[in-house]
PDB file of C-alpha atoms in Angstrom:
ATOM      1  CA  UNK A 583       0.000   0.000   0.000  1.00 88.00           C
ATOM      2  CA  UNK A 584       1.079   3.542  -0.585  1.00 94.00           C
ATOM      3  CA  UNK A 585       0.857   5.661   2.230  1.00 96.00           C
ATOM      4  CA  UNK A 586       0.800   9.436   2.339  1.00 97.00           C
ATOM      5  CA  UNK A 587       2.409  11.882   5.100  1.00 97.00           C
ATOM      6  CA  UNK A 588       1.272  15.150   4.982  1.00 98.00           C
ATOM      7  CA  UNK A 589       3.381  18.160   7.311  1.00 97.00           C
ATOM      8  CA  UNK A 590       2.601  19.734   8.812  1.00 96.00           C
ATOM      9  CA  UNK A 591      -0.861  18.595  10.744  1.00 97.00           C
ATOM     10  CA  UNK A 592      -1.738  21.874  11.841  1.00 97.00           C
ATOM     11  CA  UNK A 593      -0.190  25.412  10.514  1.00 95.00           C
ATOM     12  CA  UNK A 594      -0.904  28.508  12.091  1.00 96.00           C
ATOM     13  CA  UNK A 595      -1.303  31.535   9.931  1.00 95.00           C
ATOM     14  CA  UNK A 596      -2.545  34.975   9.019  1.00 95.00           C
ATOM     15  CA  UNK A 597      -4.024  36.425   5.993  1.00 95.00           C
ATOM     16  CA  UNK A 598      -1.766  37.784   3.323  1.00 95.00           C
ATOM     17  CA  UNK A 599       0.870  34.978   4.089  1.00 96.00           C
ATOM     18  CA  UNK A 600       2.494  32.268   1.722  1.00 97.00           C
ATOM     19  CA  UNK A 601       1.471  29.239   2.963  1.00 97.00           C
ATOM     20  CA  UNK A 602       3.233  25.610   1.599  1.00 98.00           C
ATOM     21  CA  UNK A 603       1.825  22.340   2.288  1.00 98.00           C
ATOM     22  CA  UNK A 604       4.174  19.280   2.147  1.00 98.00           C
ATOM     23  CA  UNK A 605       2.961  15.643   0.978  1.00 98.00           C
ATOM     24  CA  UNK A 606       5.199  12.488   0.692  1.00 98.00           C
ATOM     25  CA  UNK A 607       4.299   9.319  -1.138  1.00 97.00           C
ATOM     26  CA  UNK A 608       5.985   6.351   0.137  1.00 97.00           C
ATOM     27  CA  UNK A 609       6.726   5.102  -3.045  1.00 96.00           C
ATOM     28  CA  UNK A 610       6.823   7.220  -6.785  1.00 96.00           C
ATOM     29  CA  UNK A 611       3.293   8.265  -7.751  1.00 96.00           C
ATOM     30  CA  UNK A 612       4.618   9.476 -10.892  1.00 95.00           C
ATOM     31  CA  UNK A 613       2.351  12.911 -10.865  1.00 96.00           C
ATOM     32  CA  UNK A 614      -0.732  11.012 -10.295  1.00 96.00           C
ATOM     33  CA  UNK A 615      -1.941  13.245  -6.984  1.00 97.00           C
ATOM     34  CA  UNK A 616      -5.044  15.883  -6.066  1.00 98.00           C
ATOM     35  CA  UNK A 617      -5.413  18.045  -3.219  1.00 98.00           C
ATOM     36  CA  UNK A 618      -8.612  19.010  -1.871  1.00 98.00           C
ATOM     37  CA  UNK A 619     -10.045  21.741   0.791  1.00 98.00           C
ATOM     38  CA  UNK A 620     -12.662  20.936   3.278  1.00 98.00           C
ATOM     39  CA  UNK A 621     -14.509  23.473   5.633  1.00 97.00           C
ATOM     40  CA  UNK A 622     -16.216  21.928   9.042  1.00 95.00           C
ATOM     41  CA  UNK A 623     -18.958  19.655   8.113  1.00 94.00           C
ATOM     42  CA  UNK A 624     -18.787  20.524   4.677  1.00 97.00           C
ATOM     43  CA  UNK A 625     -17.602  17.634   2.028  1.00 98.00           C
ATOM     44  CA  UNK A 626     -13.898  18.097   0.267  1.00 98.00           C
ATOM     45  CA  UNK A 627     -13.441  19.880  -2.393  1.00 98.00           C
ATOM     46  CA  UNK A 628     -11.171  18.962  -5.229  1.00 97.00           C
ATOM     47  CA  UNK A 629      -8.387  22.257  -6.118  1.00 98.00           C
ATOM     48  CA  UNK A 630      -5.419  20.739  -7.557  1.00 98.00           C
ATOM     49  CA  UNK A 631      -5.432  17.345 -10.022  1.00 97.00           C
ATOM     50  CA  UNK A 632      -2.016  15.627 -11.574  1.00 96.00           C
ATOM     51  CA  UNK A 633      -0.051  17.310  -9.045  1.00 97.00           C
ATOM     52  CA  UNK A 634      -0.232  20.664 -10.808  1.00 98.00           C
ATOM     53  CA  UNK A 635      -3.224  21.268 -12.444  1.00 97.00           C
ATOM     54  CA  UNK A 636      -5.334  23.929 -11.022  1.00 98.00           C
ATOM     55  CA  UNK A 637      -9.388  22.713 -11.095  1.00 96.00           C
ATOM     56  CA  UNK A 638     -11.855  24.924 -12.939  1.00 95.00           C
ATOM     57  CA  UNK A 639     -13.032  27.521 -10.657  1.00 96.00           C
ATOM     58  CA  UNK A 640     -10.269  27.792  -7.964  1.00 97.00           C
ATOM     59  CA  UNK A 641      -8.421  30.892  -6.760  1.00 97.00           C
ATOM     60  CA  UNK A 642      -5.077  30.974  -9.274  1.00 97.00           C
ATOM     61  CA  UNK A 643      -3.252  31.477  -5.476  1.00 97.00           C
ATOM     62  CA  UNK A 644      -3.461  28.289  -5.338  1.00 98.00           C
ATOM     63  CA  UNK A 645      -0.899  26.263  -6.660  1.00 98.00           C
ATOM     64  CA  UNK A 646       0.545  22.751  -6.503  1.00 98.00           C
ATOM     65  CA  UNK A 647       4.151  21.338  -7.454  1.00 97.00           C
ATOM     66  CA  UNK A 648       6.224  17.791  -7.587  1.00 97.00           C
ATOM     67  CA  UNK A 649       6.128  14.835  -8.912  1.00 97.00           C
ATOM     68  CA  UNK A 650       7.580  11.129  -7.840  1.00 96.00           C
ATOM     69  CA  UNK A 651       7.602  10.985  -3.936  1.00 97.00           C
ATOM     70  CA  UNK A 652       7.361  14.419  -3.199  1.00 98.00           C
ATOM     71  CA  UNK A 653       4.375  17.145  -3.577  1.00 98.00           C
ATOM     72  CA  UNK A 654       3.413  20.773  -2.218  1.00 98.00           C
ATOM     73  CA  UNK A 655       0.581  22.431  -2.121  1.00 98.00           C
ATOM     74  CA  UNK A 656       1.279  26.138  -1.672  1.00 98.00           C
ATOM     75  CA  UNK A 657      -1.212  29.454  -1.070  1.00 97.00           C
ATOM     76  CA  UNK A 658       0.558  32.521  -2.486  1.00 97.00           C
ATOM     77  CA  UNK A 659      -1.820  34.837  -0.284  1.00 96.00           C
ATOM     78  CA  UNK A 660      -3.685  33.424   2.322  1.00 96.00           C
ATOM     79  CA  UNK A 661      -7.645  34.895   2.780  1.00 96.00           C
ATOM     80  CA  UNK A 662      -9.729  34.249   5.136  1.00 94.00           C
ATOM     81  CA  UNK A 663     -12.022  32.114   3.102  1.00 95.00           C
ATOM     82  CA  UNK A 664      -8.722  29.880   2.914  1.00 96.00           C
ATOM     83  CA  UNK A 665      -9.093  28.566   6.865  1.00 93.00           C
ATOM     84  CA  UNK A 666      -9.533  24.822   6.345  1.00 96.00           C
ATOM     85  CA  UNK A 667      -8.423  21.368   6.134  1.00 98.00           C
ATOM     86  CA  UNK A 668      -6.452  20.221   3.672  1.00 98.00           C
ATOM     87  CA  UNK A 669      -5.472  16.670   2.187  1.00 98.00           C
ATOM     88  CA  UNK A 670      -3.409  14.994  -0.138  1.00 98.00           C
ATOM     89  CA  UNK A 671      -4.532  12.096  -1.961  1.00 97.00           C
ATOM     90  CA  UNK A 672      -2.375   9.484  -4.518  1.00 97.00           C
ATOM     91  CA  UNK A 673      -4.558   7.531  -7.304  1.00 95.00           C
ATOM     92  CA  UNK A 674      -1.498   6.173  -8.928  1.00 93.00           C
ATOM     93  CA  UNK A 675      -1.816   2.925  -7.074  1.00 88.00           C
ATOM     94  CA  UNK A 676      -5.845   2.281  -5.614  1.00 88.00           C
ATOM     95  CA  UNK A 677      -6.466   5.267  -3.451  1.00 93.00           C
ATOM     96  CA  UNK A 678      -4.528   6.866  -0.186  1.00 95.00           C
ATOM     97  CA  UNK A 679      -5.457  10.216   1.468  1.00 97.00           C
ATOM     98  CA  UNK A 680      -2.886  11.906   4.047  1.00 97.00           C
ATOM     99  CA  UNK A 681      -3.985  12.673   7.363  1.00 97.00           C
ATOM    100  CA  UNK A 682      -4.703  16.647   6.481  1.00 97.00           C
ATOM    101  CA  UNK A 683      -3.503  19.685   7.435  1.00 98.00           C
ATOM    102  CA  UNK A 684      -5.683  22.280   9.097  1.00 97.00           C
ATOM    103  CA  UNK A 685      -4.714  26.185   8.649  1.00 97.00           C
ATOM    104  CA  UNK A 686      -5.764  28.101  11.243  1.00 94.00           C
ATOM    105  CA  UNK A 687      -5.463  31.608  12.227  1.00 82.00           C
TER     106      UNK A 687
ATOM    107  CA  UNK B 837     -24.963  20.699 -12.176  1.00 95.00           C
ATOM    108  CA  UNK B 838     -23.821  18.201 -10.686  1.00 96.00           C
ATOM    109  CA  UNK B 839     -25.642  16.306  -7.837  1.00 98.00           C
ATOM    110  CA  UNK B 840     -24.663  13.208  -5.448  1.00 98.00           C
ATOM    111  CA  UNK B 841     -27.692  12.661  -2.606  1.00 98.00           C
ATOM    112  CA  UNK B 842     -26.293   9.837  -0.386  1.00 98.00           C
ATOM    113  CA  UNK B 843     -29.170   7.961   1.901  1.00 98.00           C
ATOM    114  CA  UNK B 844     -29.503   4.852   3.840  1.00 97.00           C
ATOM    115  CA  UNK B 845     -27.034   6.135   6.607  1.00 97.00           C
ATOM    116  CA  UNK B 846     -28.404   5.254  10.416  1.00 97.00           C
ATOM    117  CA  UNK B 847     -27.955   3.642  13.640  1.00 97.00           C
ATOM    118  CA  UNK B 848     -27.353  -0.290  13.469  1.00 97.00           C
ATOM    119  CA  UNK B 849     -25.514  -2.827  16.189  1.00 97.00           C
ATOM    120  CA  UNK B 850     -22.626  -4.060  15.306  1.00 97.00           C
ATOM    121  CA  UNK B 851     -23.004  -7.730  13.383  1.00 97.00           C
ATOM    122  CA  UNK B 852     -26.046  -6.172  11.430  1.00 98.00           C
ATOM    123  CA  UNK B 853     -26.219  -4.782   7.842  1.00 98.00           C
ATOM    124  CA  UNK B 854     -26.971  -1.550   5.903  1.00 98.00           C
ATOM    125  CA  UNK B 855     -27.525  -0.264   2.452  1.00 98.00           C
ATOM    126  CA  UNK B 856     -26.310   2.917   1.334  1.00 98.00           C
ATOM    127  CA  UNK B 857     -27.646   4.625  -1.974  1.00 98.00           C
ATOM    128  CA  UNK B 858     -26.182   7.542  -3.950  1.00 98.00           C
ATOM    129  CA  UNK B 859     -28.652   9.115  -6.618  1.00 98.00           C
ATOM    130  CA  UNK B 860     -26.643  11.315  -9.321  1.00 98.00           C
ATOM    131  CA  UNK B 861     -27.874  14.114 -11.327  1.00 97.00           C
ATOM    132  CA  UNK B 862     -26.591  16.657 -14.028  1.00 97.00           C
ATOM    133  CA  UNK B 863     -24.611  14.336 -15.326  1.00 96.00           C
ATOM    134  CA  UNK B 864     -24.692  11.078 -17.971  1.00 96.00           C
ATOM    135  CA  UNK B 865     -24.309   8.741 -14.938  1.00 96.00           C
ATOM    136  CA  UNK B 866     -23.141   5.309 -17.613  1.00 93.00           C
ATOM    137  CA  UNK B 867     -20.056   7.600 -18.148  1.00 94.00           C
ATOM    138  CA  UNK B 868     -18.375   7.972 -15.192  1.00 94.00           C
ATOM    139  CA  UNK B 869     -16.732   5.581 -12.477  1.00 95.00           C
ATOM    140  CA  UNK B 870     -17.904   5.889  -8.911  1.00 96.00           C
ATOM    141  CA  UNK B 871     -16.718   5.690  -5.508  1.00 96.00           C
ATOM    142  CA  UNK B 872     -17.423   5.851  -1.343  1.00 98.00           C
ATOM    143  CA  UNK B 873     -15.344   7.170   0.806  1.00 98.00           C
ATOM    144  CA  UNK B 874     -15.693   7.778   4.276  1.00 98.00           C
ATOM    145  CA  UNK B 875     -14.097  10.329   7.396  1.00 98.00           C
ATOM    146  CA  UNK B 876     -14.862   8.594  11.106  1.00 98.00           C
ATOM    147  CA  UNK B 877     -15.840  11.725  12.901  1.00 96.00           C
ATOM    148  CA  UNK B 878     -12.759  13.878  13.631  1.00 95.00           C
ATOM    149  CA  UNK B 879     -10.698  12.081  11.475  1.00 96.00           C
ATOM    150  CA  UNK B 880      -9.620  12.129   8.149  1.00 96.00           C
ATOM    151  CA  UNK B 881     -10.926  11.044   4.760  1.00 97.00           C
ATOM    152  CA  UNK B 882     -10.145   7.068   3.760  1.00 97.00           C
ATOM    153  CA  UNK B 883     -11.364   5.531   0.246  1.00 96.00           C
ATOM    154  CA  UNK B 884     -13.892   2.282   0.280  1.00 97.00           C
ATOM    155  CA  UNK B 885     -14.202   1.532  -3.012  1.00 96.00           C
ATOM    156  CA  UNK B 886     -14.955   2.449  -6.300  1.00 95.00           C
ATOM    157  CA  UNK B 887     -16.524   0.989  -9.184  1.00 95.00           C
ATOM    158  CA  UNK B 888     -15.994   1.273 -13.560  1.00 94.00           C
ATOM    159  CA  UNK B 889     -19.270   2.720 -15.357  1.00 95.00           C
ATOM    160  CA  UNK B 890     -20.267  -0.720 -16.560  1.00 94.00           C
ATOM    161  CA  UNK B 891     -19.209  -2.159 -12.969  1.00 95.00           C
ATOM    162  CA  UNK B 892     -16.407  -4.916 -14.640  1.00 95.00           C
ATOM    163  CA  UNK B 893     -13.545  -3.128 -12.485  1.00 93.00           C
ATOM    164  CA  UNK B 894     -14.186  -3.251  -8.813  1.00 95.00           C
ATOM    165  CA  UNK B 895     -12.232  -2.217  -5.788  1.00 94.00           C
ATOM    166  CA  UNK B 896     -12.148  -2.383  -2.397  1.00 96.00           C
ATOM    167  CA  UNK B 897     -10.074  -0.855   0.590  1.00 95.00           C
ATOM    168  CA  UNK B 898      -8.420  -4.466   2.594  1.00 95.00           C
ATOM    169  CA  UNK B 899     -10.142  -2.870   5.730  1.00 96.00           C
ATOM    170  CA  UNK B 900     -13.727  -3.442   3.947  1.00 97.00           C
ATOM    171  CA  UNK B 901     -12.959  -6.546   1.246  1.00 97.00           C
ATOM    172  CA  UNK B 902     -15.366  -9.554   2.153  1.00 97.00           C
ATOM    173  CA  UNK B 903     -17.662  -7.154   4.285  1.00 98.00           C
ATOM    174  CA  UNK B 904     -19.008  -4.342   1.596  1.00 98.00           C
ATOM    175  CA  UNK B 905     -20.430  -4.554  -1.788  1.00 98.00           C
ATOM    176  CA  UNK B 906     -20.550  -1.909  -4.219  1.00 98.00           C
ATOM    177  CA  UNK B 907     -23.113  -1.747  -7.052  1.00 98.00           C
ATOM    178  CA  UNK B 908     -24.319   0.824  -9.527  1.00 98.00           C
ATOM    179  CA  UNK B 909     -27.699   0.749 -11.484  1.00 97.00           C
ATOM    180  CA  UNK B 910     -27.134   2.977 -14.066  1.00 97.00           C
ATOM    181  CA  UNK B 911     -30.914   2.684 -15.474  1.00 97.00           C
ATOM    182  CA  UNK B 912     -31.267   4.827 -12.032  1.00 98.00           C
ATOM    183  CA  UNK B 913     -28.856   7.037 -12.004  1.00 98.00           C
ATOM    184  CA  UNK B 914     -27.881   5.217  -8.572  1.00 98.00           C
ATOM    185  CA  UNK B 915     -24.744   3.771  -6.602  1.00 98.00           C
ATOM    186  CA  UNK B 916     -25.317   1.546  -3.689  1.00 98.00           C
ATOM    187  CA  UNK B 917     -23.154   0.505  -0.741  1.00 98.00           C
ATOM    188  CA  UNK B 918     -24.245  -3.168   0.561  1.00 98.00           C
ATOM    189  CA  UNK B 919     -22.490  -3.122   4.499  1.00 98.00           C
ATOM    190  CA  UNK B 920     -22.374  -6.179   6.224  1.00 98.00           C
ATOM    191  CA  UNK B 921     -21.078  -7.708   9.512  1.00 98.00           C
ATOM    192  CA  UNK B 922     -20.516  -3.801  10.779  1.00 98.00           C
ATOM    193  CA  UNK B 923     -18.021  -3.162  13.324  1.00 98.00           C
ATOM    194  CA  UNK B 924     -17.583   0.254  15.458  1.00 97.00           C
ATOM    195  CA  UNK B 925     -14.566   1.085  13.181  1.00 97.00           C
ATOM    196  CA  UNK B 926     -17.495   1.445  10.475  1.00 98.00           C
ATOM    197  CA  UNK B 927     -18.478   4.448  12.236  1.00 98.00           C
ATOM    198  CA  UNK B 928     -18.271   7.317   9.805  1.00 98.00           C
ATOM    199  CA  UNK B 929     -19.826   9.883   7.315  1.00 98.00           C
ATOM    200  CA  UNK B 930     -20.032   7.975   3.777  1.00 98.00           C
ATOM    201  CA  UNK B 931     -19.449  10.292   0.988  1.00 98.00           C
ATOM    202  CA  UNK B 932     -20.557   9.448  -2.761  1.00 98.00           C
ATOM    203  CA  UNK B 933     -17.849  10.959  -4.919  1.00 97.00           C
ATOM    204  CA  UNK B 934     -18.000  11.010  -9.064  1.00 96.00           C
ATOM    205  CA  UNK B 935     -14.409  10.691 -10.877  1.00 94.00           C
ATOM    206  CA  UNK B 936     -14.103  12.545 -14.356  1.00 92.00           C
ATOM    207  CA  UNK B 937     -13.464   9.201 -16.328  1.00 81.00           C
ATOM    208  CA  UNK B 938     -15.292   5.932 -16.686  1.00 82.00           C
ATOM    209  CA  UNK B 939     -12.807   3.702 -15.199  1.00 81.00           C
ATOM    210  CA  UNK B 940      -8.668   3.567 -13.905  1.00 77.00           C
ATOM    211  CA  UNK B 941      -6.735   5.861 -11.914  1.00 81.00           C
ATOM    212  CA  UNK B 942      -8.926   9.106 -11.357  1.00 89.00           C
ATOM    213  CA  UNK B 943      -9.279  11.803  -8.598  1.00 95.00           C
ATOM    214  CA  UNK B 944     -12.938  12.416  -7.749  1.00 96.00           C
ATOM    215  CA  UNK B 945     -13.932  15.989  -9.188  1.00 95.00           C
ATOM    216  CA  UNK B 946     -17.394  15.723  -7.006  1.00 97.00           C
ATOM    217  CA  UNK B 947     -18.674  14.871  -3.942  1.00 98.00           C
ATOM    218  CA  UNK B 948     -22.116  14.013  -1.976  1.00 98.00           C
ATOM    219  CA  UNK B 949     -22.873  15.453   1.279  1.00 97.00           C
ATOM    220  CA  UNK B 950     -22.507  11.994   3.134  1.00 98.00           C
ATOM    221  CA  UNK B 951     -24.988   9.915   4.867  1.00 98.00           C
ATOM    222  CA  UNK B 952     -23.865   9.157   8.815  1.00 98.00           C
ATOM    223  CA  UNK B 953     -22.930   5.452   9.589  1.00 98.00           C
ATOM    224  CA  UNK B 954     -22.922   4.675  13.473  1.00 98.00           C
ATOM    225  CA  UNK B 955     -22.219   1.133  14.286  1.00 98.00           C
ATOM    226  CA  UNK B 956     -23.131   0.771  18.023  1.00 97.00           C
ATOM    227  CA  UNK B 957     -25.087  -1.616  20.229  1.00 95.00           C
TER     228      UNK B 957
END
């Protein structure tokens, strides 16, 4: 199985900063990974597909990088819409999520 | 746009069964693989299983193989969860989520609101 590890668990932040997220794949995914945002009792929503593709309708702050074993999600300018949990997820080999990262003020 | 209504969540004792069903909308449902996945409350999210448009490729996560059964009717516009012998680790919000291809390696692009599983006696 292919496990994910996501760092940090919990980031602490304030509008207007760069904020990077950090995924690792136990074993080469190739590019084959999505990050999604979810909001308290709200379901996940998808914002980054194939590592770097940004999904129709997201904020262009968002952005997402690597490929093989390593990933990053990053948000060039935090808002305050942007407070959430967030979760990397491989598809390269069945399906793996990481254990999310919540940014909080 | 887009819908995914999950229903069938509930209460049920451990040992016992349940049947979870997903009805899709504003979309050709026959073109699209589907999957569950669930998030035990306070945790995070873990994928069940999915299933290919015409249902020939199935998978399951090991923790639910031999236990759950997924099914589509695409006549219906519906996917179905089949739970049996539920244990307390079943506990969890079960999400319907739609992938943007018909079958193989796919990130899901939509999402139900869930339907609440509590296995407890």
């Amino acid at each position: 199985d292919i496990q994910m590890t996501q760092s940090p668990s919990t980031l602490s932040a304030s509008v207007g900063d760069r904020v990077t997220i950090t995924c690792r794949a136990s074993q080469s995914i190739s590019s084959w990974l999505a990050w999604y945002q979810q909001k308290p009792g709200k379901a996940p929503k998808l914002l980054i597909y194939k590592a770097s593709s940004l999904e129709s309708g997201v904020p262009s702050r968002f952005s997402g990088s690597g490929s093989g074993t390593e990933f990053t999600l990053t948000i060039s300018s935090l808002q305050p819409d942007d407070f959430a949990t967030y979760y990397c997820q491989q598809y390269n080999n069945y399906r793996t999520f990481g254990q999310g990262t919540k940014v909080e003020i | 746009e887009v819908q995914l209504v999950e229903s069938g969540g509930g209460l049920v004792q451990p040992g016992r069964s349940l049947r979870l069903s997903c009805a899709a909308s504003g979309f050709t449902f026959d073109d699209y693989a589907m999957h569950w996945v669930r998030q035990a409350p306070g945790k995070g999210l873990e994928w069940v299983s999915g299933i290919s448009w015409n249902s020939v490729s199935i998978q399951y996560a090991d923790s639910v193989k031999g236990r759950f059964t997924i099914s589509r009717d695409n006549a219906k516009n519906s996917l179905y969860l089949q739970m049996n012998s539920l244990r307390a680790e079943d506990t969890a919000l079960y999400y319907c989520a739609k992938v943007p291809g018909p079958v193989g390696l796919y990130y899901f692009d939509y999402w139900g609101q869930g339907t609440l599983v509590t296995v407890s006696s």
